[in-house]
Short mmCIF file of N, CA and C in Angstrom, two decimals:
data_model
loop_
_atom_site.label_atom_id
_atom_site.label_comp_id
_atom_site.label_asym_id
_atom_site.label_seq_id
_atom_site.Cartn_x
_atom_site.Cartn_y
_atom_site.Cartn_z
N LEU A 1 99.51 29.56 73.11
CA LEU A 1 100.41 30.03 74.15
C LEU A 1 99.96 31.45 74.57
N ALA A 2 99.55 31.64 75.79
CA ALA A 2 99.05 32.93 76.28
C ALA A 2 100.18 33.72 76.93
N LEU A 3 100.06 35.06 76.82
CA LEU A 3 101.04 35.93 77.48
C LEU A 3 100.68 36.04 78.95
N GLN A 4 101.69 36.01 79.79
CA GLN A 4 101.45 36.12 81.23
C GLN A 4 101.62 37.58 81.67
N ALA A 5 100.83 37.97 82.65
CA ALA A 5 100.96 39.31 83.21
C ALA A 5 102.26 39.38 84.00
N PRO A 6 102.90 40.52 84.03
CA PRO A 6 104.14 40.62 84.81
C PRO A 6 103.84 40.42 86.29
N ASN A 7 104.85 40.00 87.03
CA ASN A 7 104.70 39.74 88.46
C ASN A 7 104.48 41.03 89.25
N ALA A 8 104.91 42.15 88.71
CA ALA A 8 104.77 43.42 89.42
C ALA A 8 103.71 44.27 88.71
N PRO A 9 102.46 44.22 89.17
CA PRO A 9 101.39 44.96 88.50
C PRO A 9 101.58 46.47 88.55
N TYR A 10 102.35 46.99 89.51
CA TYR A 10 102.56 48.43 89.61
C TYR A 10 103.32 48.98 88.40
N LEU A 11 103.98 48.14 87.64
CA LEU A 11 104.69 48.59 86.45
C LEU A 11 103.73 49.01 85.35
N LEU A 12 102.50 48.54 85.42
CA LEU A 12 101.51 48.86 84.39
C LEU A 12 100.85 50.22 84.62
N VAL A 13 100.87 50.71 85.85
CA VAL A 13 100.19 51.96 86.19
C VAL A 13 101.20 53.10 86.14
N PRO A 14 100.90 54.16 85.37
CA PRO A 14 101.84 55.28 85.33
C PRO A 14 101.93 55.95 86.69
N GLU A 15 103.11 56.44 87.01
CA GLU A 15 103.32 57.09 88.30
C GLU A 15 102.54 58.39 88.34
N TRP A 16 101.84 58.64 89.45
CA TRP A 16 101.05 59.85 89.62
C TRP A 16 101.97 60.97 90.09
N LYS A 17 101.86 62.13 89.48
CA LYS A 17 102.68 63.28 89.86
C LYS A 17 101.79 64.47 90.17
N ARG A 18 102.14 65.20 91.22
CA ARG A 18 101.43 66.44 91.52
C ARG A 18 101.96 67.53 90.61
N HIS A 19 101.07 68.38 90.18
CA HIS A 19 101.47 69.48 89.31
C HIS A 19 101.42 70.83 90.02
N THR A 20 100.71 70.90 91.16
CA THR A 20 100.55 72.17 91.87
C THR A 20 100.69 71.96 93.37
N PHE A 21 100.84 73.06 94.09
CA PHE A 21 100.86 73.04 95.55
C PHE A 21 100.28 74.36 96.04
N TRP A 22 99.89 74.40 97.31
CA TRP A 22 99.35 75.61 97.92
C TRP A 22 100.42 76.25 98.79
N THR A 23 100.49 77.57 98.74
CA THR A 23 101.39 78.31 99.62
C THR A 23 100.64 79.54 100.12
N ALA A 24 101.19 80.19 101.14
CA ALA A 24 100.55 81.39 101.70
C ALA A 24 101.60 82.48 101.89
N CYS A 25 101.22 83.68 101.55
CA CYS A 25 102.11 84.83 101.73
C CYS A 25 102.22 85.11 103.23
N PRO A 26 103.43 85.17 103.77
CA PRO A 26 103.56 85.44 105.21
C PRO A 26 103.18 86.88 105.57
N SER A 27 103.15 87.76 104.58
CA SER A 27 102.82 89.15 104.84
C SER A 27 101.31 89.39 104.93
N CYS A 28 100.57 88.98 103.89
CA CYS A 28 99.12 89.25 103.87
C CYS A 28 98.27 88.00 104.12
N LYS A 29 98.91 86.83 104.24
CA LYS A 29 98.25 85.55 104.57
C LYS A 29 97.37 84.99 103.46
N VAL A 30 97.39 85.57 102.27
CA VAL A 30 96.57 85.05 101.17
C VAL A 30 97.19 83.76 100.65
N LYS A 31 96.33 82.74 100.47
CA LYS A 31 96.80 81.46 99.94
C LYS A 31 96.65 81.44 98.43
N GLY A 32 97.58 80.74 97.78
CA GLY A 32 97.52 80.63 96.33
C GLY A 32 98.03 79.29 95.86
N LYS A 33 97.55 78.85 94.71
CA LYS A 33 97.96 77.59 94.10
C LYS A 33 99.01 77.89 93.05
N HIS A 34 100.13 77.18 93.09
CA HIS A 34 101.25 77.45 92.19
C HIS A 34 101.77 76.16 91.56
N PRO A 35 102.46 76.25 90.42
CA PRO A 35 103.07 75.06 89.81
C PRO A 35 104.10 74.46 90.76
N ILE A 36 104.20 73.15 90.79
CA ILE A 36 105.09 72.45 91.71
C ILE A 36 106.55 72.87 91.51
N GLU A 37 106.89 73.34 90.31
CA GLU A 37 108.26 73.77 90.04
C GLU A 37 108.67 74.96 90.91
N HIS A 38 107.70 75.72 91.44
CA HIS A 38 108.00 76.89 92.25
C HIS A 38 108.15 76.57 93.74
N LEU A 39 107.95 75.31 94.12
CA LEU A 39 108.06 74.92 95.53
C LEU A 39 109.47 75.21 96.02
N ASN A 40 109.58 75.83 97.19
CA ASN A 40 110.84 76.21 97.84
C ASN A 40 111.66 77.21 97.03
N SER A 41 111.00 77.97 96.17
CA SER A 41 111.72 79.02 95.44
C SER A 41 111.13 80.37 95.81
N GLU A 42 111.83 81.42 95.48
CA GLU A 42 111.41 82.77 95.81
C GLU A 42 110.34 83.22 94.81
N ILE A 43 109.15 83.60 95.32
CA ILE A 43 108.08 84.11 94.47
C ILE A 43 107.58 85.43 95.05
N VAL A 44 106.72 86.12 94.31
CA VAL A 44 106.17 87.40 94.77
C VAL A 44 104.66 87.26 94.90
N CYS A 45 104.13 87.71 96.03
CA CYS A 45 102.68 87.67 96.26
C CYS A 45 101.98 88.53 95.22
N GLN A 46 100.95 87.99 94.59
CA GLN A 46 100.21 88.73 93.56
C GLN A 46 99.38 89.87 94.17
N LEU A 47 99.04 89.76 95.46
CA LEU A 47 98.22 90.79 96.08
C LEU A 47 99.05 91.93 96.67
N CYS A 48 99.98 91.58 97.57
CA CYS A 48 100.73 92.64 98.27
C CYS A 48 102.13 92.86 97.70
N LYS A 49 102.53 92.05 96.71
CA LYS A 49 103.83 92.18 96.03
C LYS A 49 105.02 91.89 96.95
N HIS A 50 104.79 91.21 98.07
CA HIS A 50 105.86 90.87 99.01
C HIS A 50 106.57 89.61 98.53
N PRO A 51 107.91 89.62 98.39
CA PRO A 51 108.63 88.40 97.99
C PRO A 51 108.74 87.44 99.17
N PHE A 52 108.62 86.14 98.90
CA PHE A 52 108.76 85.14 99.95
C PHE A 52 109.11 83.79 99.35
N THR A 53 109.61 82.88 100.21
CA THR A 53 109.92 81.52 99.77
C THR A 53 108.64 80.71 99.81
N ALA A 54 108.31 80.08 98.70
CA ALA A 54 107.06 79.33 98.58
C ALA A 54 107.19 77.97 99.26
N ILE A 55 106.62 77.88 100.46
CA ILE A 55 106.59 76.59 101.17
C ILE A 55 105.16 76.07 101.12
N GLU A 56 105.02 74.77 101.18
CA GLU A 56 103.69 74.18 101.05
C GLU A 56 102.89 74.34 102.34
N VAL A 57 101.63 74.74 102.18
CA VAL A 57 100.69 74.85 103.30
C VAL A 57 99.44 74.06 102.95
N GLN A 58 98.59 73.86 103.95
CA GLN A 58 97.34 73.13 103.72
C GLN A 58 96.44 73.96 102.81
N ARG A 59 95.78 73.28 101.87
CA ARG A 59 94.90 74.01 100.95
C ARG A 59 93.74 74.61 101.74
N PRO A 60 93.13 75.69 101.23
CA PRO A 60 92.01 76.30 101.94
C PRO A 60 90.86 75.31 102.07
N ARG A 61 90.24 75.31 103.22
CA ARG A 61 89.10 74.42 103.45
C ARG A 61 87.84 75.08 102.93
N LYS A 62 86.92 74.25 102.51
CA LYS A 62 85.61 74.75 102.10
C LYS A 62 84.63 74.39 103.20
N ILE A 63 83.78 75.36 103.56
CA ILE A 63 82.77 75.10 104.59
C ILE A 63 81.40 75.38 103.99
N LYS A 64 80.40 74.68 104.48
CA LYS A 64 79.03 74.92 104.00
C LYS A 64 78.50 76.20 104.63
N ALA A 65 77.75 76.96 103.85
CA ALA A 65 77.16 78.19 104.35
C ALA A 65 76.10 77.84 105.40
N THR A 66 76.04 78.63 106.46
CA THR A 66 75.03 78.42 107.50
C THR A 66 73.97 79.50 107.38
N LYS A 67 72.95 79.43 108.25
CA LYS A 67 71.88 80.43 108.21
C LYS A 67 72.39 81.82 108.58
N ASN A 68 73.51 81.90 109.30
CA ASN A 68 74.06 83.19 109.70
C ASN A 68 74.80 83.87 108.55
N VAL A 69 75.05 83.13 107.50
CA VAL A 69 75.80 83.68 106.36
C VAL A 69 74.81 84.03 105.27
N ALA A 70 74.98 85.18 104.65
CA ALA A 70 74.09 85.60 103.56
C ALA A 70 74.20 84.61 102.42
N PRO A 71 73.06 84.23 101.80
CA PRO A 71 73.12 83.27 100.69
C PRO A 71 73.81 83.88 99.48
N HIS A 72 74.42 83.00 98.70
CA HIS A 72 75.09 83.41 97.46
C HIS A 72 74.02 83.86 96.48
N PRO A 73 74.25 84.92 95.70
CA PRO A 73 73.21 85.43 94.80
C PRO A 73 72.85 84.48 93.66
N SER A 74 73.66 83.47 93.39
CA SER A 74 73.32 82.55 92.31
C SER A 74 72.20 81.62 92.75
N LYS A 75 71.59 80.92 91.80
CA LYS A 75 70.45 80.04 92.08
C LYS A 75 70.86 78.79 92.84
N LYS A 76 72.03 78.23 92.52
CA LYS A 76 72.48 77.00 93.17
C LYS A 76 73.19 77.32 94.48
N PRO A 77 72.94 76.54 95.54
CA PRO A 77 73.74 76.74 96.75
C PRO A 77 75.15 76.21 96.50
N LYS A 78 76.13 76.96 96.95
CA LYS A 78 77.52 76.56 96.72
C LYS A 78 78.26 76.50 98.05
N ASN A 79 79.37 75.78 98.03
CA ASN A 79 80.26 75.79 99.18
C ASN A 79 80.94 77.14 99.23
N VAL A 80 81.13 77.65 100.42
CA VAL A 80 81.77 78.95 100.58
C VAL A 80 83.16 78.71 101.15
N GLU A 81 84.15 79.30 100.54
CA GLU A 81 85.52 79.13 101.02
C GLU A 81 85.69 79.93 102.31
N ASN A 82 86.41 79.36 103.25
CA ASN A 82 86.68 80.05 104.50
C ASN A 82 87.65 81.18 104.20
N VAL A 83 87.11 82.37 103.97
CA VAL A 83 87.95 83.47 103.53
C VAL A 83 88.44 84.35 104.66
N THR A 84 88.01 84.11 105.88
CA THR A 84 88.41 84.99 106.97
C THR A 84 89.91 85.01 107.16
N SER A 85 90.58 83.88 106.96
CA SER A 85 92.02 83.86 107.14
C SER A 85 92.76 84.07 105.82
N ASN A 86 92.03 84.15 104.71
CA ASN A 86 92.68 84.25 103.41
C ASN A 86 92.56 85.63 102.77
N VAL A 87 91.97 86.59 103.47
CA VAL A 87 91.71 87.88 102.86
C VAL A 87 92.65 88.92 103.44
N ALA A 88 93.22 89.71 102.58
CA ALA A 88 94.10 90.79 103.02
C ALA A 88 93.23 91.93 103.53
N PRO A 89 93.75 92.76 104.43
CA PRO A 89 92.97 93.91 104.89
C PRO A 89 92.69 94.84 103.72
N PRO A 90 91.60 95.62 103.79
CA PRO A 90 91.29 96.51 102.68
C PRO A 90 92.44 97.50 102.48
N PRO A 91 92.70 97.86 101.23
CA PRO A 91 93.82 98.77 100.97
C PRO A 91 93.52 100.16 101.51
N LYS A 92 94.58 100.85 101.93
CA LYS A 92 94.43 102.22 102.40
C LYS A 92 94.10 103.10 101.21
N LYS A 93 93.34 104.16 101.47
CA LYS A 93 93.00 105.06 100.37
C LYS A 93 94.27 105.79 99.95
N VAL A 94 94.58 105.66 98.69
CA VAL A 94 95.78 106.28 98.15
C VAL A 94 95.37 107.24 97.06
N LYS A 95 96.01 108.40 97.06
CA LYS A 95 95.73 109.39 96.02
C LYS A 95 96.09 108.78 94.67
N LYS A 96 95.17 108.91 93.72
CA LYS A 96 95.41 108.35 92.39
C LYS A 96 96.62 109.02 91.76
N ALA A 97 97.47 108.20 91.18
CA ALA A 97 98.63 108.73 90.47
C ALA A 97 98.17 109.38 89.18
N GLU A 98 98.79 110.49 88.86
CA GLU A 98 98.43 111.16 87.61
C GLU A 98 98.93 110.33 86.45
N LYS A 99 98.14 110.31 85.38
CA LYS A 99 98.55 109.56 84.20
C LYS A 99 99.76 110.23 83.59
N LYS A 100 100.73 109.41 83.26
CA LYS A 100 101.93 109.95 82.62
C LYS A 100 101.65 110.12 81.14
N THR A 101 102.24 111.14 80.59
CA THR A 101 102.06 111.37 79.16
C THR A 101 102.79 110.28 78.39
N GLU A 102 102.42 110.12 77.14
CA GLU A 102 103.09 109.11 76.31
C GLU A 102 104.57 109.39 76.23
N GLU A 103 104.92 110.67 76.16
CA GLU A 103 106.33 111.05 76.04
C GLU A 103 107.11 110.60 77.27
N GLU A 104 106.54 110.80 78.47
CA GLU A 104 107.22 110.39 79.70
C GLU A 104 107.40 108.89 79.77
N SER A 105 106.36 108.13 79.45
CA SER A 105 106.47 106.68 79.53
C SER A 105 107.38 106.14 78.44
N PHE A 106 107.40 106.77 77.26
CA PHE A 106 108.28 106.34 76.17
C PHE A 106 109.73 106.56 76.59
N GLY A 107 110.00 107.69 77.24
CA GLY A 107 111.35 108.02 77.68
C GLY A 107 111.88 107.06 78.73
N LYS A 108 111.01 106.45 79.50
CA LYS A 108 111.46 105.48 80.51
C LYS A 108 111.74 104.12 79.91
N LYS A 109 111.12 103.81 78.79
CA LYS A 109 111.32 102.51 78.16
C LYS A 109 112.60 102.48 77.34
N PHE A 110 113.00 103.64 76.77
CA PHE A 110 114.16 103.71 75.89
C PHE A 110 115.08 104.83 76.36
N SER A 111 116.38 104.64 76.16
CA SER A 111 117.34 105.66 76.57
C SER A 111 117.23 106.88 75.64
N LYS A 112 117.68 108.00 76.15
CA LYS A 112 117.65 109.24 75.37
C LYS A 112 118.48 109.08 74.10
N GLN A 113 119.64 108.43 74.23
CA GLN A 113 120.52 108.22 73.08
C GLN A 113 119.83 107.37 72.02
N TYR A 114 119.13 106.32 72.44
CA TYR A 114 118.42 105.44 71.49
C TYR A 114 117.34 106.23 70.75
N ILE A 115 116.61 107.06 71.47
CA ILE A 115 115.54 107.85 70.85
C ILE A 115 116.13 108.83 69.84
N GLN A 116 117.26 109.47 70.19
CA GLN A 116 117.89 110.41 69.26
C GLN A 116 118.33 109.72 67.98
N VAL A 117 118.95 108.56 68.09
CA VAL A 117 119.40 107.80 66.92
C VAL A 117 118.19 107.39 66.08
N LEU A 118 117.14 106.93 66.74
CA LEU A 118 115.93 106.53 66.04
C LEU A 118 115.31 107.70 65.27
N LEU A 119 115.22 108.86 65.92
CA LEU A 119 114.67 110.05 65.26
C LEU A 119 115.52 110.47 64.06
N LYS A 120 116.83 110.42 64.23
CA LYS A 120 117.74 110.78 63.14
C LYS A 120 117.53 109.85 61.95
N ASP A 121 117.46 108.54 62.21
CA ASP A 121 117.25 107.56 61.14
C ASP A 121 115.90 107.75 60.46
N MET A 122 114.87 108.00 61.26
CA MET A 122 113.52 108.18 60.69
C MET A 122 113.47 109.46 59.84
N THR A 123 114.10 110.53 60.32
CA THR A 123 114.13 111.78 59.56
C THR A 123 114.83 111.57 58.22
N LYS A 124 115.95 110.87 58.27
CA LYS A 124 116.71 110.57 57.05
C LYS A 124 115.84 109.77 56.07
N ALA A 125 115.13 108.77 56.57
CA ALA A 125 114.28 107.92 55.72
C ALA A 125 113.15 108.73 55.11
N ILE A 126 112.56 109.64 55.86
CA ILE A 126 111.46 110.48 55.36
C ILE A 126 111.97 111.40 54.26
N LEU A 127 113.13 112.02 54.48
CA LEU A 127 113.69 112.93 53.48
C LEU A 127 114.04 112.19 52.19
N GLU A 128 114.60 110.98 52.32
CA GLU A 128 114.92 110.18 51.14
C GLU A 128 113.65 109.78 50.39
N ASP A 129 112.60 109.48 51.13
CA ASP A 129 111.33 109.10 50.52
C ASP A 129 110.74 110.28 49.73
N LYS A 130 110.84 111.49 50.31
CA LYS A 130 110.34 112.69 49.62
C LYS A 130 111.12 112.95 48.34
N LYS A 131 112.45 112.76 48.39
CA LYS A 131 113.29 112.98 47.20
C LYS A 131 112.92 112.00 46.09
N SER A 132 112.67 110.77 46.45
CA SER A 132 112.36 109.75 45.43
C SER A 132 110.99 109.98 44.80
N LYS A 133 110.08 110.65 45.47
CA LYS A 133 108.75 110.92 44.93
C LYS A 133 108.76 112.11 43.98
N LYS A 134 109.79 112.96 44.04
CA LYS A 134 109.85 114.16 43.16
C LYS A 134 110.23 113.83 41.77
#
């Protein structure tokens, strides 16, 4: 007695699911690939930091390099992504921010009250340690 195949062969094939989608920042026009869970949700552009709703757009097209385009420095010829519409303008020259001292950055991470309590506890522990060694 042989087993018969089910009448609906599609039951045997697992359903295909997309895991990613392409979106573009409306501010700088850079396209990016994101997890499908972020579709229609608020995200922040990694380049210009502009928040926007992630809607699906067509993925970037790849075009073959022509003689007018400089060859890629690698040995193998590669497809070149059409970057003219996907590149943000060069950033404006901005004066470099001075490095903050450790003390300044530490003070921003923790409240003044927390630091005072921590110092008090550490001082107490050090003094007790010194007493026990005598």
